[in-house]
Amino acid sequence: MTENDQKQLGDTLWAIANQLRGAMNADDFRDYMLSFLFLRYLSDNYEAAAKKELGRDYPDNTHQPNTPPLTLWYDANEADIAEFEKQMRRKVHYVIEPEFLWNSIAEQARTQDGELLRTLQQGFKYIENESFESTFQGLFSEINLDSEKLGKKYADRNAKLCTIITKIAEGIAKFSTTSDILGDAYEYLIGEFAAGSGKKAGEFYTPQQISSILSAIVTLDSQDPSTGKKKKLNKVLDFACGSGSLLLNVRKQLGTHGIGKIYGQEKNITTYNLARMNMLLHGVKDSEFEIYHGDSLLNDWDILKEANPAKKLQFDAVVANPPFSYRWEPTAALGEDFRFKNYGLAPKSAADFAFLLHGFHFLGQEGVMAIILPHGVLFRGGAEQRIRTKLLQDGHIDTVIGLPANLFFSTGIPVCILVLKRCKKPDDVLFVNASEHYEKGKRQNRLLPAHIDKIVSTYQFRTEEDRYARRVPMEEIEANDFNLNISRYVSIATPEEVIDLGAVNRTLVELEQQVAASTAKHNAFLKELGLPLLPGE
């Protein structure tokens, strides 16, 4: 499938969303749309695996085209169902009963079946509690099929769902439904809904272009990035994972088997469910990821609570795009927390360094952390200066990358990427000032592939370039009171032209002489004609 086809699929789905959501706001409709896309993927993937598993026994439904083949097989092989489902759990890690498969649901919708709504409710509960080895409780909790936004009466709601599902089924029928294709469509829709949500989108969406930079950085060798990508990352963490696109980007960099296990944490329940669906929809098996619903600042995830350094969970890569300058409650108890006690607490007005220290605590010795933060962390004083100073003195801040303004849906401010390591070789900090390298857009500015490649290459080979990148020795940073303001080290200001005052004076004298000569010549003619002379002679 070409990139154009992928965009066409995304545009088709987005057009359906706009046409059908009616009075419902984009955020509410997003959950319906993405859930149905998710069900379509699970079903297609499951049916393809079932066909392979059953081989010649897979029924031919030519004479009953509106009945899924698996429905026919289940009806004719009741005694073999348990063994078949056991095999399917082994192969694809989940089971879906035929009545809940997308094709069955779409057929109910096409025929305006009055029981569609109830079937969907049962199907969603079944997938949450029985489909997978690990339960995905609450996966569809944000989709209220009884919502009056769908219709005041049951019949109205059922009819509306029939219309939505029929349109989606028709819209995507001609497109391939592999995990890459539907996964990309899912990401595209998340991006479009994010654009429509404006500021609220910051909660769940990191633009793909920025995800690409972070994921490329953390997958390069930590000690010598110039040697290229690591072959494998055992564990990767995003502690503010939103819809999971950043984690999936890391996986994409290394390929399907390049990551042992993905770990994510998300505080917002809707976004947490989006992330779990997004993982499964991209072909990540339920045994290959763990997403937790909770508050990273409070460190309420049991697997991250181990205080003994020898036993704590350590990650080969940590990526994050936490909420910018988030207000939090730094308590005395948090001051003693193993994540913060060596550095101090971030101020109440901005939890930026609290997020950074949380992630950094779980970074392995050979790991790399890349985090997006507002520029204030680079130069603000007080508690933030103390934390920044210690991180620098301990040799943990490796690279500071300044990005252009207006790249995010949620804010127009320019942001930076901080790259941190437990052990880094160079005794300097690389500063990259990429603030002027972008393509201007109507709503948001964009980083083109060439801009992204330049940033990643500059980090990888630690190259220096006038008005773009510079390796700054620690002595210079210390002399600046550990202020990391990028323009202090890599200025993009155009130097003013040096003016030669002597040359300017000579030019003025010559001009005056020319004026005097021309005036004298002109006055000679005026005198002959008996006309008044010009002044200045």
XYZ file of C-alpha atoms in Angstrom:
537
model
C 0.000 0.000 0.000
C 1.460 3.341 -1.037
C 1.793 6.395 1.173
C -0.906 7.983 -0.973
C -3.270 5.055 -0.254
C -2.580 5.409 3.475
C -3.410 9.102 3.331
C -6.529 8.280 1.317
C -7.652 5.807 3.980
C -7.020 8.399 6.694
C -8.900 11.059 4.734
C -11.792 8.646 4.084
C -12.144 7.857 7.784
C -11.826 11.509 8.779
C -14.526 12.490 6.274
C -16.817 9.816 7.754
C -16.133 11.174 11.244
C -17.039 14.722 10.200
C -20.132 13.590 8.337
C -21.515 11.414 11.137
C -20.659 12.992 14.431
C -23.521 15.515 14.202
C -23.920 17.379 17.473
C -21.317 15.223 19.223
C -17.993 16.929 19.876
C -14.851 15.549 18.245
C -13.425 14.132 21.490
C -16.531 12.021 22.152
C -16.826 10.793 18.601
C -13.115 9.937 18.496
C -13.669 7.163 21.040
C -16.399 5.506 18.930
C -14.485 5.822 15.681
C -11.199 4.501 17.037
C -12.888 1.637 18.906
C -14.601 0.402 15.741
C -11.324 0.656 13.818
C -9.702 -1.351 16.615
C -12.421 -4.036 16.451
C -11.969 -4.222 12.672
C -8.228 -4.855 13.085
C -8.629 -7.474 15.838
C -11.231 -9.304 13.763
C -9.287 -9.299 10.481
C -6.111 -10.411 12.207
C -7.977 -13.167 14.034
C -9.772 -14.437 10.934
C -6.526 -14.518 8.921
C -4.881 -16.592 11.677
C -7.947 -18.872 11.936
C -7.827 -19.528 8.180
C -4.190 -20.523 8.487
C -4.876 -22.695 11.534
C -7.877 -24.538 10.046
C -6.411 -24.902 6.557
C -8.741 -26.946 4.354
C -11.335 -27.071 7.133
C -11.857 -23.291 6.917
C -15.397 -22.995 5.469
C -16.157 -21.527 2.074
C -18.987 -19.025 2.580
C -19.563 -18.341 -1.147
C -23.184 -19.426 -0.846
C -23.649 -17.477 2.399
C -21.512 -14.364 1.771
C -23.084 -12.417 4.634
C -22.114 -15.062 7.207
C -18.477 -15.053 8.422
C -16.735 -18.396 7.720
C -15.941 -18.822 11.426
C -19.638 -18.694 12.282
C -20.196 -21.623 9.902
C -17.254 -23.526 11.400
C -18.395 -22.966 15.019
C -21.908 -24.182 14.117
C -20.565 -27.388 12.540
C -17.721 -28.217 14.978
C -18.994 -27.600 18.492
C -16.847 -30.377 20.029
C -13.620 -28.892 18.610
C -14.147 -25.246 19.644
C -12.239 -25.455 22.969
C -9.137 -26.977 21.336
C -9.296 -24.496 18.444
C -9.482 -21.499 20.827
C -6.585 -22.912 22.854
C -4.473 -22.992 19.671
C -5.544 -19.461 18.757
C -4.494 -18.143 22.157
C -1.106 -19.700 21.543
C -0.790 -18.210 18.037
C -2.355 -14.730 18.262
C -2.774 -14.393 22.030
C -6.528 -13.755 21.908
C -9.895 -15.172 20.887
C -13.016 -13.498 19.489
C -16.265 -15.414 19.244
C -17.815 -15.250 15.741
C -20.818 -13.123 16.734
C -18.494 -10.340 17.914
C -16.264 -10.275 14.825
C -16.367 -7.067 12.768
C -17.999 -8.758 9.756
C -20.839 -10.050 11.958
C -21.290 -6.604 13.525
C -21.125 -4.889 10.103
C -23.779 -7.285 8.733
C -26.072 -6.461 11.679
C -25.503 -2.769 10.954
C -26.166 -3.191 7.207
C -29.484 -4.915 7.872
C -30.433 -2.350 10.548
C -30.696 -5.150 13.135
C -32.469 -3.808 16.217
C -30.140 -5.788 18.501
C -26.867 -4.304 17.210
C -26.372 -2.067 20.258
C -26.773 -4.990 22.691
C -24.437 -7.171 20.619
C -21.808 -4.421 20.717
C -22.140 -4.050 24.481
C -21.717 -7.808 24.957
C -18.834 -7.894 22.486
C -16.941 -5.081 24.203
C -17.350 -6.787 27.591
C -16.200 -10.083 26.089
C -13.041 -8.521 24.594
C -12.243 -6.717 27.873
C -12.636 -9.769 30.098
C -12.267 -12.952 28.057
C -10.486 -12.427 24.742
C -6.953 -12.064 26.107
C -4.919 -14.027 28.646
C -4.434 -10.793 30.572
C -7.716 -8.976 31.047
C -8.110 -5.548 29.503
C -10.683 -4.285 31.953
C -12.215 -0.938 31.075
C -10.731 -0.921 27.567
C -14.003 0.439 26.165
C -15.076 2.251 29.340
C -15.104 5.651 27.638
C -17.587 4.516 24.984
C -21.068 5.005 26.321
C -23.363 3.149 23.930
C -26.334 4.346 26.000
C -25.346 8.003 25.583
C -28.150 10.388 24.625
C -25.640 12.008 22.280
C -26.269 8.994 20.037
C -30.036 9.356 20.372
C -32.708 9.849 23.033
C -34.288 6.372 22.683
C -32.716 2.920 22.317
C -34.032 2.615 18.750
C -32.469 5.976 17.786
C -29.119 5.027 19.308
C -29.199 1.633 17.584
C -30.012 3.264 14.234
C -27.192 5.808 14.623
C -24.680 3.022 15.395
C -25.929 1.074 12.353
C -25.214 4.125 10.181
C -21.756 4.777 11.664
C -20.610 1.164 11.365
C -22.023 0.719 7.842
C -20.220 3.866 6.654
C -16.926 2.752 8.223
C -17.302 -0.744 6.744
C -17.947 0.713 3.273
C -15.204 3.326 3.620
C -12.419 0.879 4.473
C -13.599 -2.158 2.476
C -11.224 -1.475 -0.421
C -8.172 -0.881 1.773
C -5.750 -3.451 3.151
C -6.184 -4.130 6.851
C -2.735 -5.211 7.994
C -1.544 -3.857 11.335
C 0.746 -1.358 9.585
C -2.056 0.055 7.458
C -4.791 0.239 10.078
C -2.202 1.262 12.653
C -1.166 4.197 10.483
C -4.828 5.092 9.914
C -5.386 4.991 13.678
C -2.412 7.312 14.247
C -3.629 9.605 11.460
C -7.064 9.889 13.060
C -5.565 10.532 16.492
C -3.571 13.366 14.890
C -6.632 14.827 13.153
C -8.735 14.630 16.324
C -5.824 16.188 18.221
C -5.734 19.090 15.767
C -9.458 19.607 16.327
C -9.057 19.450 20.094
C -6.434 22.180 20.251
C -4.934 22.563 23.706
C -6.519 19.427 25.114
C -4.572 17.378 22.577
C -1.384 17.917 24.550
C -2.668 15.260 26.916
C -2.417 12.476 24.430
C -0.507 13.338 21.309
C 3.142 13.923 20.472
C 3.501 14.957 16.812
C 5.070 12.156 14.774
C 7.952 14.352 13.627
C 9.087 14.950 17.222
C 8.501 11.292 18.140
C 10.834 10.372 15.285
C 13.658 12.470 16.745
C 13.341 11.058 20.266
C 13.027 7.463 19.123
C 15.994 7.769 16.744
C 18.159 9.178 19.555
C 17.374 6.523 22.186
C 17.902 3.626 19.780
C 21.473 4.695 18.922
C 24.353 3.226 20.911
C 24.587 5.178 24.168
C 28.373 5.318 24.510
C 29.207 5.864 20.861
C 26.139 6.871 18.826
C 28.290 7.124 15.684
C 28.465 3.294 15.574
C 24.723 3.216 14.805
C 21.629 1.576 16.256
C 21.506 -0.913 19.082
C 20.366 -4.368 17.975
C 17.874 -4.702 20.815
C 16.384 -2.820 23.755
C 15.158 -5.130 26.507
C 12.907 -2.610 28.243
C 11.585 0.785 27.148
C 9.602 3.208 29.343
C 7.378 6.199 28.637
C 5.957 7.393 31.967
C 3.552 9.907 30.345
C 2.719 7.793 27.326
C -0.502 9.403 26.054
C -1.802 7.352 23.142
C 1.468 5.398 22.978
C 2.725 6.807 19.666
C 6.160 7.631 21.065
C 6.681 4.055 22.315
C 5.495 2.666 18.986
C 7.959 4.925 17.198
C 10.816 3.442 19.242
C 9.597 -0.034 18.275
C 9.392 0.996 14.615
C 13.047 2.111 14.698
C 14.229 -1.354 15.778
C 11.654 -3.568 14.083
C 9.027 -5.949 15.478
C 11.478 -8.000 17.556
C 13.784 -5.148 18.537
C 12.217 -4.538 21.958
C 11.832 -7.071 24.748
C 8.969 -5.299 26.503
C 7.270 -1.914 26.318
C 6.206 -0.145 29.526
C 3.949 2.894 29.612
C 2.093 4.873 32.256
C -0.773 7.282 31.698
C -2.896 9.267 34.142
C -5.854 10.117 31.875
C -8.265 7.152 31.633
C -9.437 7.882 28.069
C -5.883 8.236 26.833
C -4.802 5.132 28.757
C -7.416 3.117 26.848
C -6.306 4.684 23.553
C -2.740 3.576 24.296
C -3.724 -0.035 25.016
C -5.770 -0.228 21.813
C -2.964 1.428 19.868
C -0.447 -1.196 21.020
C -2.669 -4.124 20.048
C -3.640 -2.465 16.778
C 0.030 -2.185 15.810
C 0.504 -5.908 16.323
C 2.159 -5.677 19.757
C 1.071 -8.822 21.633
C -0.450 -8.420 25.085
C 2.619 -10.185 26.558
C 4.933 -7.605 24.948
C 3.632 -4.493 26.664
C 2.347 -3.262 29.979
C 0.489 0.033 30.258
C -0.512 1.234 33.718
C -3.207 3.736 34.626
C -1.785 5.984 37.345
C 0.167 9.085 38.380
C 3.895 8.946 37.654
C 4.707 11.825 40.015
C 3.291 9.807 42.906
C 5.016 6.671 41.587
C 1.928 4.562 42.234
C 2.918 1.686 39.913
C 3.978 -1.248 42.108
C 6.634 -2.553 39.724
C 8.524 0.775 40.012
C 8.461 0.997 43.801
C 11.566 -1.077 44.531
C 13.887 1.141 46.615
C 16.855 -1.272 46.538
C 19.073 -0.104 43.627
C 20.187 -3.679 42.962
C 16.615 -4.868 42.457
C 14.908 -1.888 40.828
C 13.554 -2.144 37.284
C 15.980 -0.502 34.863
C 15.278 0.582 31.307
C 17.501 0.689 28.234
C 15.562 3.661 26.914
C 13.267 6.235 28.512
C 11.233 8.624 26.360
C 8.633 11.157 27.474
C 6.609 14.193 26.537
C 5.128 15.098 29.956
C 2.711 18.015 30.496
C 4.650 21.300 30.404
C 5.064 23.285 33.652
C 2.436 21.168 35.391
C 1.391 22.340 38.883
C 1.920 19.649 41.506
C 2.045 19.147 45.289
C 5.632 18.499 46.444
C 5.198 17.118 49.991
C 7.763 16.403 52.703
C 7.299 12.679 52.064
C 8.146 13.177 48.376
C 11.296 15.006 49.498
C 12.493 11.668 50.941
C 11.410 9.705 47.867
C 14.301 7.741 46.335
C 13.742 9.520 42.978
C 14.193 13.030 44.370
C 16.185 12.950 47.613
C 19.609 13.402 45.958
C 18.431 16.351 43.889
C 15.623 18.114 45.753
C 12.046 18.753 44.715
C 10.901 20.662 41.672
C 8.870 23.787 42.537
C 5.109 23.615 42.986
C 4.555 25.794 39.904
C 6.396 23.503 37.473
C 6.845 19.726 37.798
C 9.137 19.559 34.744
C 12.194 18.415 36.719
C 10.066 16.055 38.851
C 9.039 14.248 35.665
C 12.642 14.240 34.433
C 14.001 12.830 37.715
C 11.279 10.169 37.829
C 12.300 8.845 34.419
C 16.020 9.271 35.036
C 15.860 7.211 38.227
C 14.836 4.141 36.213
C 17.385 4.635 33.417
C 19.897 1.777 33.168
C 23.681 2.279 33.191
C 23.911 1.917 29.401
C 20.566 3.578 28.739
C 19.560 6.819 27.007
C 16.732 9.129 28.035
C 15.168 11.743 25.740
C 12.510 14.058 27.173
C 10.613 17.046 25.761
C 10.433 20.040 28.120
C 9.750 23.793 27.966
C 12.802 26.068 27.658
C 12.350 27.324 31.230
C 14.110 24.230 32.631
C 17.300 25.430 30.936
C 17.631 28.704 32.817
C 15.113 29.127 35.669
C 16.657 29.712 39.099
C 15.904 28.418 42.604
C 15.199 24.697 43.058
C 15.393 24.105 39.307
C 18.867 25.615 39.115
C 20.033 23.328 41.955
C 18.677 20.217 40.194
C 20.132 21.293 36.850
C 23.531 22.031 38.426
C 23.786 18.601 40.074
C 22.757 16.780 36.879
C 25.462 18.706 34.991
C 28.145 18.243 37.640
C 27.424 14.515 37.754
C 27.847 14.358 33.966
C 24.306 13.256 33.129
C 23.167 15.920 30.643
C 24.527 14.949 27.247
C 22.685 17.073 24.662
C 20.295 20.050 24.568
C 18.234 20.462 21.385
C 16.150 23.590 20.781
C 13.152 23.051 18.486
C 11.096 25.608 16.522
C 7.998 27.238 18.034
C 4.432 26.134 17.274
C 5.058 22.431 16.592
C 2.431 21.245 19.090
C -1.361 21.368 19.044
C -1.399 22.222 22.732
C 1.019 25.147 22.847
C 2.794 27.572 20.547
C 5.902 27.871 22.731
C 9.223 26.514 21.504
C 10.378 23.423 23.393
C 13.628 21.572 23.872
C 14.761 17.968 23.997
C 17.119 16.987 26.809
C 19.191 13.845 26.286
C 20.453 12.263 29.515
C 22.773 9.337 30.239
C 24.060 7.630 33.371
C 27.558 7.363 31.899
C 28.623 9.598 29.054
C 32.053 9.816 27.472
C 32.431 13.456 26.363
C 33.155 16.076 29.029
C 31.019 18.628 27.247
C 27.395 19.277 26.377
C 26.243 19.343 22.758
C 23.914 22.268 22.012
C 21.765 22.118 18.865
C 19.832 25.239 17.908
C 17.280 23.995 15.364
C 14.786 26.782 16.071
C 15.007 28.264 12.565
C 14.829 24.982 10.643
C 11.195 24.182 9.813
C 8.427 24.593 7.270
C 5.725 27.089 8.163
C 2.184 25.708 8.235
C -1.265 27.294 8.615
C -1.963 25.958 12.104
C 1.325 24.356 13.116
C 4.874 24.541 11.900
C 6.323 21.281 10.575
C 9.672 19.566 10.658
C 10.441 17.991 7.289
C 12.454 14.734 6.991
C 15.567 16.772 6.124
C 15.206 18.814 9.347
C 14.753 15.648 11.427
C 17.721 13.903 9.781
C 19.946 16.928 10.422
C 19.091 16.980 14.151
C 19.615 13.224 14.568
C 22.842 13.226 12.523
C 24.233 16.165 14.531
C 23.535 14.236 17.754
C 24.875 10.953 16.357
C 28.221 12.329 15.134
C 28.420 15.232 17.614
C 29.180 17.574 14.739
C 29.608 21.311 15.159
C 28.247 23.897 12.737
C 28.238 27.675 12.912
C 24.857 29.051 14.103
C 23.495 25.485 14.500
C 25.483 23.211 16.831
C 28.371 23.440 19.262
C 30.073 21.254 21.872
C 30.427 23.385 24.983
C 33.019 22.446 27.630
C 31.820 22.111 31.228
C 34.131 24.959 32.329
C 32.181 27.399 30.140
C 28.825 26.120 31.439
C 30.073 26.420 35.018
C 31.269 29.989 34.305
C 27.671 30.717 33.242
C 26.276 29.442 36.581
C 25.056 26.235 34.885
C 22.620 28.187 32.738
C 21.765 26.116 29.636
C 19.971 28.806 27.619
C 20.729 27.636 24.082
C 21.223 31.077 22.500
C 23.976 31.764 25.054
C 26.083 29.043 23.398
C 24.737 28.837 19.828
C 23.479 32.200 18.663
C 21.476 32.368 15.443
C 21.602 36.177 15.359
C 23.114 37.533 12.150
C 26.195 39.597 13.010
C 25.841 43.295 12.208
C 27.872 44.536 9.296
C 31.026 46.404 10.381
C 30.961 49.932 8.950
C 34.217 51.576 7.792
C 33.632 55.189 8.878
C 36.699 56.451 6.973
C 35.373 55.041 3.683
C 31.922 56.501 4.359
C 33.501 59.939 5.012
C 35.520 59.778 1.789
C 32.384 58.899 -0.198
C 30.488 61.847 1.343
C 33.317 64.292 0.524
C 33.379 63.053 -3.095
C 29.588 63.449 -3.390
C 29.752 66.993 -2.018
C 32.455 67.880 -4.562
C 30.314 66.457 -7.390
C 27.280 68.466 -6.208
C 29.325 71.671 -6.036
C 30.739 71.136 -9.568
C 27.278 70.361 -11.021
C 25.756 73.430 -9.299
C 28.490 75.743 -10.689
C 27.986 74.398 -14.229
C 24.210 74.798 -13.988
C 24.465 78.358 -12.615
C 26.682 79.365 -15.549
C 23.806 78.528 -17.912
C 21.265 80.324 -15.704
C 23.489 83.464 -15.609
C 23.665 83.600 -19.423
C 19.891 83.381 -19.552
C 19.446 86.046 -16.873
C 17.653 83.696 -14.531
C 18.018 83.423 -10.707
C 20.973 81.255 -9.663
C 20.774 78.066 -7.589
C 21.929 78.444 -3.941
C 25.041 76.670 -2.754
C 27.755 78.189 -4.952
